[in-house]
XYZ file of C-alpha atoms in Angstrom:
253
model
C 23.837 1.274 -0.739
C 20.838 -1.190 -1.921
C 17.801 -2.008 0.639
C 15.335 -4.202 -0.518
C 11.675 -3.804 2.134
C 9.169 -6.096 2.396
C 5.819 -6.091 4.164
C 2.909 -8.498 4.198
C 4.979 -11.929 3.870
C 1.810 -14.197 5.084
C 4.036 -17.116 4.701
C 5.661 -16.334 1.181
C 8.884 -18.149 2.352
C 9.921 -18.792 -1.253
C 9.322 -15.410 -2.170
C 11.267 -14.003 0.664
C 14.289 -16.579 0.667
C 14.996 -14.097 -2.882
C 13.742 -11.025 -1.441
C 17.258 -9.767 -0.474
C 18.651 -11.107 -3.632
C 21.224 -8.203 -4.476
C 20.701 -6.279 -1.878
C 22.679 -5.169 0.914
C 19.810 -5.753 3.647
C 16.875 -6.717 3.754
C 14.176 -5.048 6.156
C 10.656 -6.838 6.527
C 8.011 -4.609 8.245
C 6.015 -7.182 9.410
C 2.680 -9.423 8.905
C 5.018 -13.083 8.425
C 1.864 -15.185 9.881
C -0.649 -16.720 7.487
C -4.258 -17.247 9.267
C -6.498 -16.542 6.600
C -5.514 -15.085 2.508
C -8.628 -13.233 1.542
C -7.616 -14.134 -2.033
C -7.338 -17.670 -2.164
C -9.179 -19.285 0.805
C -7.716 -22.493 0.821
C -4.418 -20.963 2.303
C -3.700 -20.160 6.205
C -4.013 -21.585 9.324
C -8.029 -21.122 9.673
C -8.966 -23.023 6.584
C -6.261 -26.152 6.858
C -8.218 -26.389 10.299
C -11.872 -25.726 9.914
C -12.260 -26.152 5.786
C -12.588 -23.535 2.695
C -16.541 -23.315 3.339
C -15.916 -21.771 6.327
C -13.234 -19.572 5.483
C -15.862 -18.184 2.817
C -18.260 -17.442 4.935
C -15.488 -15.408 7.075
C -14.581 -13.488 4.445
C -18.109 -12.666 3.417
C -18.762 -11.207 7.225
C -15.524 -9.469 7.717
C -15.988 -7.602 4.116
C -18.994 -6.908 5.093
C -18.129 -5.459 8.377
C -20.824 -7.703 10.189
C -17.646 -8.423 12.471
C -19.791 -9.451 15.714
C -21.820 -12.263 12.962
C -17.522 -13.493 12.023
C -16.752 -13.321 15.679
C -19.973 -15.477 16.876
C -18.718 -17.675 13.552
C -15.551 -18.375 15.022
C -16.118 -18.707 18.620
C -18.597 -21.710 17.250
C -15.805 -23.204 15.341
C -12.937 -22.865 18.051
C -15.813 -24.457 20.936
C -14.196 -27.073 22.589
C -10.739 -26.310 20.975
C -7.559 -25.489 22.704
C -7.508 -22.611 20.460
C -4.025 -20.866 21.904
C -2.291 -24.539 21.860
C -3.659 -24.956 18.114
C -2.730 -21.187 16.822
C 0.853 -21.356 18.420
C 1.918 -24.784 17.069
C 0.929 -23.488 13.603
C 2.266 -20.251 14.177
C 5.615 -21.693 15.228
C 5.482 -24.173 12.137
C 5.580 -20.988 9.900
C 8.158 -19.451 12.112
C 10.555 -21.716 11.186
C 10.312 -21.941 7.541
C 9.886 -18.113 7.524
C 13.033 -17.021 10.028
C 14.890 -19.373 8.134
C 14.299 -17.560 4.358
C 15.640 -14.022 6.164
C 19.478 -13.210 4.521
C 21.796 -11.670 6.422
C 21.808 -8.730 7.475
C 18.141 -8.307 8.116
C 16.101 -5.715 10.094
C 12.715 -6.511 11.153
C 9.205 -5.172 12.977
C 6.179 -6.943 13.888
C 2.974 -6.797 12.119
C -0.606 -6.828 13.567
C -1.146 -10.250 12.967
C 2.473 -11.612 14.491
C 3.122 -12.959 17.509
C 6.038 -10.646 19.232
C 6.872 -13.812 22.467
C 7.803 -16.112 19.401
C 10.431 -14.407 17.626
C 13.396 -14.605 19.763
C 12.996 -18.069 19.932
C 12.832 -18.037 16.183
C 15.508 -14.584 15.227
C 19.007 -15.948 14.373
C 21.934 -14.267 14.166
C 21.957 -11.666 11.353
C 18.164 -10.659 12.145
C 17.809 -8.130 14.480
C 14.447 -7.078 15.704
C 13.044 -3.894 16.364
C 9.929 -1.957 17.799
C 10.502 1.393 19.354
C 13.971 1.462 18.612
C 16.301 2.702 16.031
C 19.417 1.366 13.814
C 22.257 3.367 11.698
C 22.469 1.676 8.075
C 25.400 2.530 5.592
C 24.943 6.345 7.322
C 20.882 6.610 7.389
C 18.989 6.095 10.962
C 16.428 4.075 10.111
C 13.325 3.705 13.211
C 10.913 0.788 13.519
C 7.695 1.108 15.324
C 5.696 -2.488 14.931
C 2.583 -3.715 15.405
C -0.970 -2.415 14.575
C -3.845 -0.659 16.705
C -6.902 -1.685 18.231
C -9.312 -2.829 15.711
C -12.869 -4.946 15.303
C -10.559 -7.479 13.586
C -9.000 -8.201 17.430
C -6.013 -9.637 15.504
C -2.471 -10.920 18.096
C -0.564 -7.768 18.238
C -2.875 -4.695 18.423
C -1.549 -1.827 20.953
C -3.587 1.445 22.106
C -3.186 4.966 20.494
C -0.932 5.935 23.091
C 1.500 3.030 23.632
C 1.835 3.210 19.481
C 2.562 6.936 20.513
C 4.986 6.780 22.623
C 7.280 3.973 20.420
C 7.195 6.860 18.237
C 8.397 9.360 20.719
C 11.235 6.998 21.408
C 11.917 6.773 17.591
C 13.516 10.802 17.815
C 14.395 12.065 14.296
C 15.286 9.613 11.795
C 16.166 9.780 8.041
C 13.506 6.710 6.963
C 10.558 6.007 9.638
C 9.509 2.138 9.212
C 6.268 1.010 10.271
C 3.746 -1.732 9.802
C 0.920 0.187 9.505
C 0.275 3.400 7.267
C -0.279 7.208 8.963
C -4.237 8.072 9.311
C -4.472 9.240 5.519
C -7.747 8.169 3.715
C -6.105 7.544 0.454
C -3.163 5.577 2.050
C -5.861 3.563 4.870
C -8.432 2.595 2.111
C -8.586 -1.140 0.684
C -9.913 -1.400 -2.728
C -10.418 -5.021 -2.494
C -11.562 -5.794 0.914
C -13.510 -2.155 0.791
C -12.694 -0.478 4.123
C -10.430 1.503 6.045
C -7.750 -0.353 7.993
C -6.270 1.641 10.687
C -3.970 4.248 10.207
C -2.183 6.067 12.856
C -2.958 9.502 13.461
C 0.508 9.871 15.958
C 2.553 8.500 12.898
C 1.193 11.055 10.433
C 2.165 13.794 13.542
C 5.464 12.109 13.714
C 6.109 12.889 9.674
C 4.495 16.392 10.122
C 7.543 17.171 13.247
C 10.605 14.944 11.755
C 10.536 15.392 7.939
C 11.695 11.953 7.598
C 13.370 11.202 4.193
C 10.949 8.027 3.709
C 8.034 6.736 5.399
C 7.588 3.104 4.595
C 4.881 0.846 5.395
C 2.592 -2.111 4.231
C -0.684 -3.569 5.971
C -3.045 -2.371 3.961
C -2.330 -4.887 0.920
C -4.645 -3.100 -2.125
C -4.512 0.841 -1.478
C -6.109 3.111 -3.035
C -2.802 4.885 -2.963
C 0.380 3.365 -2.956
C 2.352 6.515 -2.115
C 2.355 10.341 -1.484
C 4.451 13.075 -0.498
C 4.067 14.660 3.400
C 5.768 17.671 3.316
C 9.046 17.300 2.865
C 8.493 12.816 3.002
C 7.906 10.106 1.079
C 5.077 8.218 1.999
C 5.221 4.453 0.322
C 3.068 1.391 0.940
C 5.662 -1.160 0.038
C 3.327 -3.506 -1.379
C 1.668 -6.877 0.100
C 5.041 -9.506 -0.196
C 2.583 -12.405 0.127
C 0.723 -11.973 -3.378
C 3.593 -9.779 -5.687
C 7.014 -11.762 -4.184
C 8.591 -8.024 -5.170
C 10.070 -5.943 -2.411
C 10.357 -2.409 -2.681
C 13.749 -0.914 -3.953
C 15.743 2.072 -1.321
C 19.112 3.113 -2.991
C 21.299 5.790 -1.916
């Protein structure tokens, strides 16, 4: 059995219309919505709308963690903008194209910056969805727990500690424990490039501790300091950031 993951698409649909190229399924853990790549800052929603110069000067707050001097910024910019009719028309333009690249069979979880409403709307059959729930695949239970936690970066689909938590708890004991975000480990949390911590969750790295899951896989945090470690008896393995390598990560059994 061949599973190909994938994590951090940010509207690679070429990349991931291969990604499950030889594979026998394809799971995608999230993060399909391009607003803003801190690489090239020509690409995303925010600059096609309000230019490169002030996508620059974004980036330049955010890494700098002067987030209230990026969110004073923005709420400039977006004045006198129907900023939740804008977002969602763009949003749903990448839907599309994206939804459209997943093979068959695919499994999927929301990331932090997705929008969980659109994707039934967008899911065909072939793509199932999952968040807080679990699947059997060629004899491994695989569990998906999407989305991100609260953060200064206020991005579409943050949760609290404890509703994260309790997706979790819902999870059980699986063999390979899918998430978009990493467990609260420094190494695993830290950005070399953007030069913070993103969040990790501490209930996901309790989670490992009590299941001794086979795998842990993850994404989100797009230039670790460490792509993967072992937790006890697991796995641990950032599955790399889709949008910029077009690789996905490799499960065979």
């Amino acid at each position: 059995m061949r599973v190909h993951v994938v994590s951090d698409v940010h509207g690679n649909a070429e990349g991931l219309a291969r990604a499950g190229d030889g594979a026998d399924a394809l799971i995608c853990l999230g993060d399909l919505v391009l607003f803003l790549d801190y690489a090239d800052h020509s690409r995303g929603i925010f600059p096609e709308l309000f230019g490169v110069e002030a996508a620059d000067r974004i980036v330049e707050l955010r890494t700098a963690r002067r987030f209230e001097e990026a969110r004073e910024l923005s709420r400039a910019l977006w004045d006198g903008v129907d900023r939740a009719a804008v977002v969602e028309a763009a949003v749903r333009k990448q839907y599309a194209e994206l939804f459209a690249a997943f093979p068959t069979p695919t499994y999927a979880t929301y990331g932090n910056v997705d929008i969980p409403p659109l994707w039934p709307e967008y899911a065909r059959p072939g793509t199932t969805v999952l968040d807080g729930e679990r699947v059997e695949i060629g004899g491994l239970v695989f569990g998906f727990v999407g989305g991100g936690l609260r953060s200064p970066m206020r991005t579409p689909y943050e949760v609290d500690d404890e509703t994260y938590a309790a997706k979790l708890a819902a999870l059980g004991e699986v063999d390979v424990l899918c998430s978009h975000i990493p467990p609260d480990v420094p190494e695993l949390c830290y950005d070399t490039v953007a030069r913070r911590f993103e969040r990790g969750s501490s209930a996901l790295l309790e989670t490992i501790r009590a299941t001794r899951p086979k795998y842990a896989l993850f994404g989100h945090v797009h230039q670790p300091l460490a792509r993967r470690m072992r937790i006890g008896a697991t796995e641990c393995v950032n599955v790399g950031h889709f949008a910029a390598g077009g690789t996905p990560w490799v499960l065979e059994w």
